Coordinates of C-alpha atoms and ligand atoms in Angstrom, one line a residue:
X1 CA 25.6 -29.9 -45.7
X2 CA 24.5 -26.4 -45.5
X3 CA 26.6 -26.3 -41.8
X4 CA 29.6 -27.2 -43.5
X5 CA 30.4 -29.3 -40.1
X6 CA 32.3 -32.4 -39.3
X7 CA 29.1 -34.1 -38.0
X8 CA 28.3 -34.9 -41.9
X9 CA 31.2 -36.4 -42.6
X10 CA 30.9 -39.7 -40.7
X11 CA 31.0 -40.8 -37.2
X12 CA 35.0 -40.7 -37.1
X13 CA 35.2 -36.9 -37.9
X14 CA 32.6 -36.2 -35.3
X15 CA 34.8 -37.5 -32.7
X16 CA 37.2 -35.5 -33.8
X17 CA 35.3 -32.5 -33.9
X18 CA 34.3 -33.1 -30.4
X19 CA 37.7 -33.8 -28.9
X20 CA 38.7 -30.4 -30.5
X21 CA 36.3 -28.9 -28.4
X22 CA 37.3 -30.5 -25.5
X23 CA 38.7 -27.3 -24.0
X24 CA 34.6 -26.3 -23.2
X25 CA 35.9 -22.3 -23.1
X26 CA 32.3 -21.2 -22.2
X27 CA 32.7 -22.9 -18.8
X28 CA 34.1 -21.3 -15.3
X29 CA 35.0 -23.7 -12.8
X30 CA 34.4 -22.9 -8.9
X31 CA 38.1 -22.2 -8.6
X32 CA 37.9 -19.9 -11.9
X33 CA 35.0 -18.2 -10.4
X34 CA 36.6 -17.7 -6.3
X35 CA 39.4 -16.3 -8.7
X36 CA 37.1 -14.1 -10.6
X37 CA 35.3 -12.9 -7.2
X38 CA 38.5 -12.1 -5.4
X39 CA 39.6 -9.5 -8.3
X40 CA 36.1 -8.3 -8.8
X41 CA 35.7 -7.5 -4.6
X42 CA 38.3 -4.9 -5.1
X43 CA 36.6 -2.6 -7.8
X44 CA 33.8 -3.1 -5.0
X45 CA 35.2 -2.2 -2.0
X46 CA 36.7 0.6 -3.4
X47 CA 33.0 1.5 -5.0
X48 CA 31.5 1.7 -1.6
X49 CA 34.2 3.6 -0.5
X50 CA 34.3 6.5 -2.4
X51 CA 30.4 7.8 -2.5
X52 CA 31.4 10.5 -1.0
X53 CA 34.1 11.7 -3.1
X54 CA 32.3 11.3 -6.5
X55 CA 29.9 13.8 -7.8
X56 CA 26.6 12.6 -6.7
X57 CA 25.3 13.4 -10.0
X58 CA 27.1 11.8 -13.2
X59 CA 28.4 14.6 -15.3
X60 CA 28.1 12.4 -18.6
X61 CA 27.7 14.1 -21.8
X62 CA 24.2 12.0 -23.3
X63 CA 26.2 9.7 -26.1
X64 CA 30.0 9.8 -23.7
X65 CA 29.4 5.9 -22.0
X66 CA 28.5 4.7 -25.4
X67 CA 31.4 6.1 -27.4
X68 CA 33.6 3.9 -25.4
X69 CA 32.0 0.9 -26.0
X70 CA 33.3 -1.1 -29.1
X71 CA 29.8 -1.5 -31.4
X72 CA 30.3 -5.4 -32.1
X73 CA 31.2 -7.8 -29.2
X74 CA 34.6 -9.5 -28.4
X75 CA 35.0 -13.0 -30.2
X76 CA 37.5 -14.3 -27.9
X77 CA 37.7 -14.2 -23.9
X78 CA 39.1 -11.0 -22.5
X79 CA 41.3 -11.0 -19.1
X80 CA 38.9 -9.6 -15.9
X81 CA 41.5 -7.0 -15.7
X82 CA 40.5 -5.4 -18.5
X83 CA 36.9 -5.6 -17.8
X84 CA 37.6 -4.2 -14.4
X85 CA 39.9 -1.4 -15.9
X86 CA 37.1 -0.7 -18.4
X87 CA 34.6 -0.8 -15.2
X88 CA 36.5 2.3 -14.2
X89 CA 37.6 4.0 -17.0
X90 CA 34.1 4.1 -19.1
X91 CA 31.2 2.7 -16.6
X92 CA 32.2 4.8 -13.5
X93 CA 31.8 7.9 -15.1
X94 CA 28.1 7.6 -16.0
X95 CA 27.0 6.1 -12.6
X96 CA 25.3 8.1 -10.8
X97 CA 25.8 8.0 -6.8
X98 CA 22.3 6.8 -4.9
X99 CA 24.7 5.8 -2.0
X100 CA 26.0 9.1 -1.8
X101 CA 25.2 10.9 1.5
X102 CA 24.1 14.0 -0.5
X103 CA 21.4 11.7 -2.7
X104 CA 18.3 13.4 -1.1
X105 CA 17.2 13.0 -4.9
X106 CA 13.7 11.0 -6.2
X107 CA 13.8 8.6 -2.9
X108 CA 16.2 6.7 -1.6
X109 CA 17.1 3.4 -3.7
X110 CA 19.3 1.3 -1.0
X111 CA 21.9 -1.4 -1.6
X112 CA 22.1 -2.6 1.6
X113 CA 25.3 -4.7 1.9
X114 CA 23.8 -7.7 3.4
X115 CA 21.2 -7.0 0.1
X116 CA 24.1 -7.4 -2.3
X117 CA 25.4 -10.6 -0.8
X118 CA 21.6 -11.7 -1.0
X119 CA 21.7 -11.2 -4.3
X120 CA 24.8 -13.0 -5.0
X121 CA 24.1 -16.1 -3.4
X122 CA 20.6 -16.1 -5.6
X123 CA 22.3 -15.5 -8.7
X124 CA 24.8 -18.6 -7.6
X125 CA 21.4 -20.7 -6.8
X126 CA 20.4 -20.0 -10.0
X127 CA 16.9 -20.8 -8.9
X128 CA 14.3 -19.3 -11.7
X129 CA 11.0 -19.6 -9.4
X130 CA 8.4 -20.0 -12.1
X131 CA 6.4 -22.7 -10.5
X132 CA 6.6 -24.3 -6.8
X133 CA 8.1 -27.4 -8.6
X134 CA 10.8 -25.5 -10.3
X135 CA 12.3 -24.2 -7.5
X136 CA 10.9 -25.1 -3.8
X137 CA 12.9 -23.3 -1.8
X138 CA 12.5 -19.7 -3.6
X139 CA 8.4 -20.3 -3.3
X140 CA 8.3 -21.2 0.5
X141 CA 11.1 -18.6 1.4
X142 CA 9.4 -16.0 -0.3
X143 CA 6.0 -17.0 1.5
X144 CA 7.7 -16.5 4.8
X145 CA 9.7 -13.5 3.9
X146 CA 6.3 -12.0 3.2
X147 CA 4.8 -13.3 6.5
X148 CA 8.2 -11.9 8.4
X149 CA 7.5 -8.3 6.6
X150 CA 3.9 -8.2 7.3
X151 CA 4.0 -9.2 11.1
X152 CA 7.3 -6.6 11.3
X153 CA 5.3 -3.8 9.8
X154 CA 2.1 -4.2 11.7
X155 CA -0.1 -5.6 8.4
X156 CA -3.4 -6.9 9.1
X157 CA -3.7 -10.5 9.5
X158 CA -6.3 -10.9 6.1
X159 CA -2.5 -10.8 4.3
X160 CA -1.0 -13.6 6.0
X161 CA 0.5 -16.8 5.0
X162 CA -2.2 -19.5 5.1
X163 CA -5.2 -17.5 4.9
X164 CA -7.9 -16.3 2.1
X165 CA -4.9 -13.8 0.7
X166 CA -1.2 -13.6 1.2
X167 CA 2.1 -11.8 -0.4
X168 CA 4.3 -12.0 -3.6
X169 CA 7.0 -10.4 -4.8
X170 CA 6.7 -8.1 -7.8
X171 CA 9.6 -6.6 -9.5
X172 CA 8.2 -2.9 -9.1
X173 CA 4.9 -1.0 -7.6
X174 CA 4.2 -0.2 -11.3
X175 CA 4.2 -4.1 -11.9
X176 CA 2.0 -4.4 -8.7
X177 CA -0.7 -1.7 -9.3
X178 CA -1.4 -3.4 -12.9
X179 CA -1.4 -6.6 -11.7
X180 CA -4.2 -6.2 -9.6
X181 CA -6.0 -3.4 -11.6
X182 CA -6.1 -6.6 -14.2
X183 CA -7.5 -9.0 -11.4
X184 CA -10.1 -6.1 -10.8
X185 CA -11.1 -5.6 -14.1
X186 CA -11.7 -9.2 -14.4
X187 CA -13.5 -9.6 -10.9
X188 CA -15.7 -6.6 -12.6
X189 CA -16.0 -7.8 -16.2
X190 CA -17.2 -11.4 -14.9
X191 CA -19.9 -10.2 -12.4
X192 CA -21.4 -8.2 -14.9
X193 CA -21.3 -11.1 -17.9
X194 CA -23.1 -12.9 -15.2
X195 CA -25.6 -10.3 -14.5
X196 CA -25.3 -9.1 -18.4
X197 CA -24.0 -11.0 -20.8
X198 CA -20.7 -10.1 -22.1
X199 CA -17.2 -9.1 -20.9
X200 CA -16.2 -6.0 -22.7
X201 CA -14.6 -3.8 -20.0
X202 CA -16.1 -0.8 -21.2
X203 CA -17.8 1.8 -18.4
X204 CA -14.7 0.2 -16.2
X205 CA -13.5 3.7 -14.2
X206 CA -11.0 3.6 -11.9
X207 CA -9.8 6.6 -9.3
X208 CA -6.6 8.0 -7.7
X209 CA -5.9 11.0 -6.1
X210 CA -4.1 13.8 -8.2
X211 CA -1.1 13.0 -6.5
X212 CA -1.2 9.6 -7.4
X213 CA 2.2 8.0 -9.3
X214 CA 2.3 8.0 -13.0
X215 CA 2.6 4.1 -12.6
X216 CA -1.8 3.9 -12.4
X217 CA -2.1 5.9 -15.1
X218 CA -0.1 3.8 -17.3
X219 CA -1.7 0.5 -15.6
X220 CA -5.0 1.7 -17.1
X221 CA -4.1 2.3 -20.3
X222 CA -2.3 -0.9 -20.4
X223 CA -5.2 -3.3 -18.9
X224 CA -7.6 -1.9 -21.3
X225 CA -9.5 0.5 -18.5
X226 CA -8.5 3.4 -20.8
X227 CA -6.5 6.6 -19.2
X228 CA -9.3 8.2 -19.9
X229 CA -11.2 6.5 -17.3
X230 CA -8.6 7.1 -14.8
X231 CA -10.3 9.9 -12.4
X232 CA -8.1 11.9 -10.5
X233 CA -9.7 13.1 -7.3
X234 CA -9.1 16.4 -5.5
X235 CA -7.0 17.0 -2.7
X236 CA -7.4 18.3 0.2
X237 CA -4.6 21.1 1.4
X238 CA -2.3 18.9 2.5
X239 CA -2.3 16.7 -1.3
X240 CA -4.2 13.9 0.8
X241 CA -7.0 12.4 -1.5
X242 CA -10.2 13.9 -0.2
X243 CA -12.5 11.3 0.4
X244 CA -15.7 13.1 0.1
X245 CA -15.3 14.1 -3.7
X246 CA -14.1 9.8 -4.3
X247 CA -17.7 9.3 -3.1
X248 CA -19.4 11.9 -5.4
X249 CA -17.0 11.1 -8.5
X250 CA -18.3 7.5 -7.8
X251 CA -21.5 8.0 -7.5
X252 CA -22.0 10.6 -10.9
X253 CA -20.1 7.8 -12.7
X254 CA -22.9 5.1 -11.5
X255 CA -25.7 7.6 -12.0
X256 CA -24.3 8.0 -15.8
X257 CA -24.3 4.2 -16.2
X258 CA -20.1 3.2 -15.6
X259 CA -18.9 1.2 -13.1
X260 CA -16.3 2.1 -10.3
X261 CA -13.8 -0.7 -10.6
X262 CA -10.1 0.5 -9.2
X263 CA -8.8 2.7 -6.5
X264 CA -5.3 3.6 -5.7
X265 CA -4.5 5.0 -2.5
X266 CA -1.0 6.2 -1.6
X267 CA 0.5 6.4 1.5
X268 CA 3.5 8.2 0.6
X269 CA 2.8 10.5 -2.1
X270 CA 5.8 10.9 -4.9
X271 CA 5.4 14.5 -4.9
X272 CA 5.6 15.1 -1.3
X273 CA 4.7 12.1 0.8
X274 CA 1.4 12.6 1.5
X275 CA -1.1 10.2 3.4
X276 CA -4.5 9.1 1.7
X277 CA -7.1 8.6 4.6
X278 CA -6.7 4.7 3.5
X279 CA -9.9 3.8 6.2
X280 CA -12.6 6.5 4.7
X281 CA -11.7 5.7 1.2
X282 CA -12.0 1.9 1.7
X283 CA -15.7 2.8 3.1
X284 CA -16.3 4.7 -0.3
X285 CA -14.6 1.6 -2.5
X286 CA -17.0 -0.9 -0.8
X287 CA -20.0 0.9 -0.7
X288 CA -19.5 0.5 -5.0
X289 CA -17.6 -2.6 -4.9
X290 CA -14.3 -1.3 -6.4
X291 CA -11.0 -2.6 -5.2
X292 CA -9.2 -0.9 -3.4
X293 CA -5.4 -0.7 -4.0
X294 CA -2.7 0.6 -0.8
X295 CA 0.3 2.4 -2.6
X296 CA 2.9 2.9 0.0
X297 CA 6.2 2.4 -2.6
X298 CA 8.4 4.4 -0.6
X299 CA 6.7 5.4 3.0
X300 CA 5.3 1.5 3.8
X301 CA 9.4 1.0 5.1
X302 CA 8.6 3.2 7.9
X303 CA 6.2 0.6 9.2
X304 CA 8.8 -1.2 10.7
X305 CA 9.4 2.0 13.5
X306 CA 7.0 1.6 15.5
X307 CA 6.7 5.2 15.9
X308 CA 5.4 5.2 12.4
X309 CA 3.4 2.1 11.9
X310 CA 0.4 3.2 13.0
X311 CA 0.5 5.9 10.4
X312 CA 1.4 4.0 7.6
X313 CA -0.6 0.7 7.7
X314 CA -4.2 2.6 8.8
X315 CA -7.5 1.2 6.9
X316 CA -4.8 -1.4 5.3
X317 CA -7.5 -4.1 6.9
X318 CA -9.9 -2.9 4.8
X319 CA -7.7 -2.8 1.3
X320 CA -7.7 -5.6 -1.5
X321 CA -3.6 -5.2 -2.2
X322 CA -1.3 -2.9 0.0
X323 CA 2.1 -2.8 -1.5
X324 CA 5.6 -1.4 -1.0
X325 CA 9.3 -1.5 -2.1
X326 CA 11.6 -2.7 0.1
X327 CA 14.0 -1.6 -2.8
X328 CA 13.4 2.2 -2.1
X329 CA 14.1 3.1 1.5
X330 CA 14.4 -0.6 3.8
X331 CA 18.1 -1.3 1.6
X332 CA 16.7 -4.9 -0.8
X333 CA 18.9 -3.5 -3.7
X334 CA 16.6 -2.9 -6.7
X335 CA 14.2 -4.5 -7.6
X336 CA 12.1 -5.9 -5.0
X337 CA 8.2 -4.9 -4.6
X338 CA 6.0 -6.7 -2.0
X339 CA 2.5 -7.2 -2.5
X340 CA -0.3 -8.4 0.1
X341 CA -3.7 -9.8 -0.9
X342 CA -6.9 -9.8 1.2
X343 CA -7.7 -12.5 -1.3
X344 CA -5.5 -13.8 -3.6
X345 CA -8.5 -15.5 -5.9
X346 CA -9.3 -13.0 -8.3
X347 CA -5.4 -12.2 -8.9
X348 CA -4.9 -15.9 -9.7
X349 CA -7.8 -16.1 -11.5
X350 CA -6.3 -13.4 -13.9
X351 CA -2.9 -14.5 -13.6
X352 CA -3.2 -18.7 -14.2
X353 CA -2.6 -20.4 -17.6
X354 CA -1.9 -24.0 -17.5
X355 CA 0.1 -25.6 -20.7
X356 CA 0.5 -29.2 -20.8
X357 CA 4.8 -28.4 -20.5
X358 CA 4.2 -27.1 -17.3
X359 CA 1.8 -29.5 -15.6
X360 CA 3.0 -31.3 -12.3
X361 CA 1.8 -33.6 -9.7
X362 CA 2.7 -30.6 -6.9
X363 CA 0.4 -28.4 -8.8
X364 CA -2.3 -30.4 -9.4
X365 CA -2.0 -32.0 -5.7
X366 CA -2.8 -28.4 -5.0
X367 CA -0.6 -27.6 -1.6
X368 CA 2.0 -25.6 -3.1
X369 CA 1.8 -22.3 -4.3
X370 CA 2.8 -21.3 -7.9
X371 CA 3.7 -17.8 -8.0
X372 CA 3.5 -17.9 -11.9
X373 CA -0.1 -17.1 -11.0
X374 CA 0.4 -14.0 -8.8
X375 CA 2.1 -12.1 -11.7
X376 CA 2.4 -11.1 -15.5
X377 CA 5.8 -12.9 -16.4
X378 CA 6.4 -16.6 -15.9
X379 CA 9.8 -17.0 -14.3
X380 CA 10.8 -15.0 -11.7
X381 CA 14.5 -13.7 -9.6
X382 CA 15.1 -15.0 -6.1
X383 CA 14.5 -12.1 -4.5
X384 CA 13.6 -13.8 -1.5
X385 CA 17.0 -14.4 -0.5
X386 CA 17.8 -10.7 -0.5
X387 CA 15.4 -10.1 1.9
X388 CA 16.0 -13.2 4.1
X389 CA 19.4 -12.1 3.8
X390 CA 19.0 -8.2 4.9
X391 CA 16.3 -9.2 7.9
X392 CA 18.5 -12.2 9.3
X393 CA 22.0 -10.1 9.2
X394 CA 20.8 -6.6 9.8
X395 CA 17.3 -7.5 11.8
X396 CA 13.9 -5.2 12.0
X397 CA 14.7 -3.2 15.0
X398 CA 18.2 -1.9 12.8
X399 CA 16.3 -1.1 10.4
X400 CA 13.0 0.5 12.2
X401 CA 15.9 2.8 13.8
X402 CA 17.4 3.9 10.2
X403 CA 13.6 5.0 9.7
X404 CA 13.7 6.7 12.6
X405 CA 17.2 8.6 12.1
X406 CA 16.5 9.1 8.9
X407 CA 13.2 11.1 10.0
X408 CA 15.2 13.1 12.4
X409 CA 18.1 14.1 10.1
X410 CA 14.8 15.4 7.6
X411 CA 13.8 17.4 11.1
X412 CA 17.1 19.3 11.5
X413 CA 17.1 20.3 7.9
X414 CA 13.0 21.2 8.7
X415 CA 14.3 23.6 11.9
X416 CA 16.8 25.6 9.1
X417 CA 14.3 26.1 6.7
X418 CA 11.6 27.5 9.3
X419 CA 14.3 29.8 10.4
X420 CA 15.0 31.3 7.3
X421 CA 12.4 34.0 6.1
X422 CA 12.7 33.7 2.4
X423 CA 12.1 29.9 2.3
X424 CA 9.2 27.7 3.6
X425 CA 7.8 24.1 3.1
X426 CA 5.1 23.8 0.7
X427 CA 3.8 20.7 2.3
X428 CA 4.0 19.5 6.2
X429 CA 7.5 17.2 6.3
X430 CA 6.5 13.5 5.6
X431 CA 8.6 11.6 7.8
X432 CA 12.3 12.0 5.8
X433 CA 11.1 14.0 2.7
X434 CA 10.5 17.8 2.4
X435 CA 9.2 19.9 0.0
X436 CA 11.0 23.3 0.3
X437 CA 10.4 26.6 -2.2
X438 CA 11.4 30.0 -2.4
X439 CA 8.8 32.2 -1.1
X440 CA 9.8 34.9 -4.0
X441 CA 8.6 32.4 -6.5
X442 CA 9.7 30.0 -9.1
X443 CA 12.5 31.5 -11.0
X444 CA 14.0 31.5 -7.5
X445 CA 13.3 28.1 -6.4
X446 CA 14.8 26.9 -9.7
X447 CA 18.2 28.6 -9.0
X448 CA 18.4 27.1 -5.7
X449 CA 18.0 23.3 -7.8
X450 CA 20.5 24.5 -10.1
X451 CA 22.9 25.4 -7.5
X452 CA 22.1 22.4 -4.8
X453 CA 22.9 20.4 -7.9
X454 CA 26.0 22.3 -9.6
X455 CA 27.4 21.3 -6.6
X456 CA 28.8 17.3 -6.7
X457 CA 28.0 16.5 -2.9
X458 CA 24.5 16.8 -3.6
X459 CA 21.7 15.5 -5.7
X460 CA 17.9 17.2 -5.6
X461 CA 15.1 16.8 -7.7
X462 CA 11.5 18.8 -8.4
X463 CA 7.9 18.7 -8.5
X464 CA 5.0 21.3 -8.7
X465 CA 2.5 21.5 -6.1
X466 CA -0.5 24.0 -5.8
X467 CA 1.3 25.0 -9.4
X468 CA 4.2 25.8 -8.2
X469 CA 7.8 24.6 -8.6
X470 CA 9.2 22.9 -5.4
X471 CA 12.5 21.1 -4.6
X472 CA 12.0 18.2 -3.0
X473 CA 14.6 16.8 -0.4
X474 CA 14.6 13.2 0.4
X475 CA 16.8 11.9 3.1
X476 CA 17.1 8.2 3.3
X477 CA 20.6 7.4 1.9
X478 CA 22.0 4.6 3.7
X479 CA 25.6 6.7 4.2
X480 CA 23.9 9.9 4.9
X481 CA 25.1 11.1 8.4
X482 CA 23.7 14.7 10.7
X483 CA 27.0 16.2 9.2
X484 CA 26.0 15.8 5.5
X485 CA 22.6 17.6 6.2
X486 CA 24.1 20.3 8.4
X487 CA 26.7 20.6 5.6
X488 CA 23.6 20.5 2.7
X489 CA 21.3 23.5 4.8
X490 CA 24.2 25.8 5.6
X491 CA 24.7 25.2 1.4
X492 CA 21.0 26.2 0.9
X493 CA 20.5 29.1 3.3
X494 CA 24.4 30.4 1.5
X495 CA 22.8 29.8 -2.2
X496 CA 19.8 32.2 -1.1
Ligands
PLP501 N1 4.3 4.6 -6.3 C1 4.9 5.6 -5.7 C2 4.2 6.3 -4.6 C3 6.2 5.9 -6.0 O1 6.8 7.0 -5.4 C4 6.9 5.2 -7.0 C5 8.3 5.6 -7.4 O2 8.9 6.4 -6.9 C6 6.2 4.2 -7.7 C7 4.9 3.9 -7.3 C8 6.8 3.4 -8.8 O3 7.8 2.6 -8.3 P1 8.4 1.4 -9.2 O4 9.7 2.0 -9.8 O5 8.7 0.3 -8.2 O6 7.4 1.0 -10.2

């Protein structure tokens, strides 16, 4: 036989052959794994404890991770210890710190502790949520962890549980914004093969301001739009989408025979946090019957303060899909997205394939919700239990006050920098990020990035507005303390 095996050579053999393999060395017992956990919890603890005495950055040498790292893997089982030794030796190195209290960096991407244990207990349930029938309790949690988020944060009742739309848990925004540019394009496609014939989705635009993430961009390439039907619409001078040239761009893209389909706002710019007027846009979306998508990735956490709420989740009653990451700022340890639907049809209707080998009597009863059809991919993490997890152990009005100290900390480095005569904010403060440059020009505001991030207690990173280089400070790191951010503007103002 061409597996040269014992399982040709007669039922006797094969007995044999499976008594040899009694010993099943692929297998961890609960006892093996309590073991296991008790080691691992000390490379842990330690972990947490030190973010402030790494360099915030990794100082890695591209290749120096990879080097250490044998090229084939180990045949036979290797102690923990070694593992754990190796954890230290070759993986700490190249990690770099987002718990630090100097990551002001990108935006905040929290672990939240009560997050991690979330996580753990999913990855014990082992629960791959594909269909309401393959796991129960990770559909109806994550239904009501939506519903807890959305009455927390102030969302408009078309998103709740048991209505027209509801909520689902994407992995990422990027995985949110295509999903429902794809239920758009179809929702557009099919009402004009009704009126038309056809299904092409050519003449498709879709709109976002030019502050807008990369992540639409690449969603309309991807669904077939094109990027170059992807308009990006002025700004007004605070890089909020100004609604008045959405409405022309619309309307000299009807006039030359194309159809509006898509329109991102963002509540929470990447650049510099800006805030789309969500409410005059929506008026402009409807009047062409394009859908109108609520990117609020990083600022839609600060929803939960009710200082902020009003802010963030204005003209969300008028939006198709409103989504944010509770993986950024709120602490759900990446990756966790949550999307709302005014109505969830047209997503489903993109989303649903039925093959025979996944055909139940829950689905085809109809009461359950299969959140296969809400997304791209099939199966799907627990993430619910992160979340259930953070909101039960830590509860909203913990968090709502992170949002707010977190805001205030961002206001004491704001007083240094208006005190200083060389440096000034290139866009007002949104809540915990600021956008701070030289006033001498860009060669200048690039040596103040190099130094802020020669320096290993702090991490900083760039964009251009108006042109013009800008570093951007974004306070939101769980650790980060009034100390750290005294400690980082004395730094800057002695860097000038
Ligand atoms: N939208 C905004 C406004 C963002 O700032 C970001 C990332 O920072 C994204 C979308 C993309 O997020 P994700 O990594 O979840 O796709």
């Amino acid at each position: 036989p061409s597996d040269g095996g014992a399982f040709a050579c007669g039922g006797r053999n094969r007995t044999c052959e499976v008594a040899r393999m009694s010993a099943r060395p692929w297998r961890r017992s609960p006892e093996d794994f309590a073991a296991d956990i008790e080691q691992a919890i000390g490379w842990m603890v330690r972990h947490m404890g030190d973010a402030s005495e790494r360099s915030v950055w990794s100082r890695a040498q591209p290749g120096e991770v990879g080097s250490k790292i044998p090229k084939t893997p180990p045949s036979e089982p290797e102690p923990l210890k070694d593992v754990l030794r190796d954890m230290q030796k070759i993986i700490e190195p190249g990690l770099v710190r987002w718990d630090a209290p100097g990551w002001m960096a990108w935006f905040p991407s929290n672990s939240h502790p009560d997050a991690m244990l979330g996580d753990l207990l999913a990855s014990v349930a082992a629960q791959p949520g594909m269909l309401w029938t393959s796991s129960p309790a990770c559909t109806e949690l994550e239904t009501r962890m939506l519903e807890w988020l959305r009455t927390a944060m102030g969302l408009p009742v078309c998103f709740a549980e048991g209505g027209l739309g509801g909520g689902v848990i994407q992995d990422t925004a990027s995985s949110a914004v295509l999903a429902c540019m794809i239920a758009a394009r179809d929702r557009a496609t099919q009402s004009r093969a009704t009126r038309e014939g056809g299904s092409a989705c050519s003449g498709l635009v879709a709109y976002a301001s030019e502050q807008s993430h990369s992540s639409v961009l690449k969603a309309t390439g991807i669904c077939g739009i094109g990027r170059d039907n992807l308009r990006l619409v002025p700004t007004d001078d605070a890089f909020r989408m100004d609604a008045d040239s959405l409405a022309e761009m619309m309307k000299h893209d009807v006039d030359a025979g194309r159809q509006p389909c898509f329109c991102v706002a963002t509540v929470g710019t990447t650049g510099c946090g800006a805030i789309d007027p969500v409410a005059a846009i929506a008026e402009v979306c409807r009047s062409h019957g394009a859908w109108l998508h609520v990117d609020a990735a990083w600022a839609g956490t600060a929803a939960l303060s009710s200082r902020h709420r009003n802010t963030i989740v204005a003209g969300a009653s008028e939006a198709d899909s409103w989504t944010f990451n509770p993986h950024k700022w709120m602490g759900a340890s990446f990756d966790c997205s949550c999307l709302w639907l005014a109505d969830r049809r047209p997503l489903i209707d993109a989303m649903s394939i039925e093959p025979e080998y996944l055909r139940n009597a829950a689905t085809d009863g109809g009461d359950v919700i299969d959140y296969r059809d809400w997304h791209i991919q099939l199966g799907r993490r627990f993430r619910a239990m992160k979340l259930w997890v953070l909101l039960r152990r830590t509860g909203v009005s913990a968090l709502a006050n992170m949002v707010d100290f977190h805001v205030s900390l961002a206001k004491t480095i704001e007083q240094h920098i208006g005190a200083h005569p060389k440096l000034e904010l290139a866009a007002p403060r949104s809540l915990s990020l600021l956008c701070i440059r030289h006033v001498d020009g860009d060669a200048a505001t690039q040596q103040l990035l190099d130094a802020v991030n020669a320096d290993d207690r702090f991490a900083v990173t760039h964009c251009t507005l108006d042109g013009r280089l800008v570093m951007r400070v974004a306070i939101g790191a769980l650790s980060t303390e009034l100390a750290d951010v005294e400690t980082f503007s004395e730094y800057l103002l002695a860097a000038m």
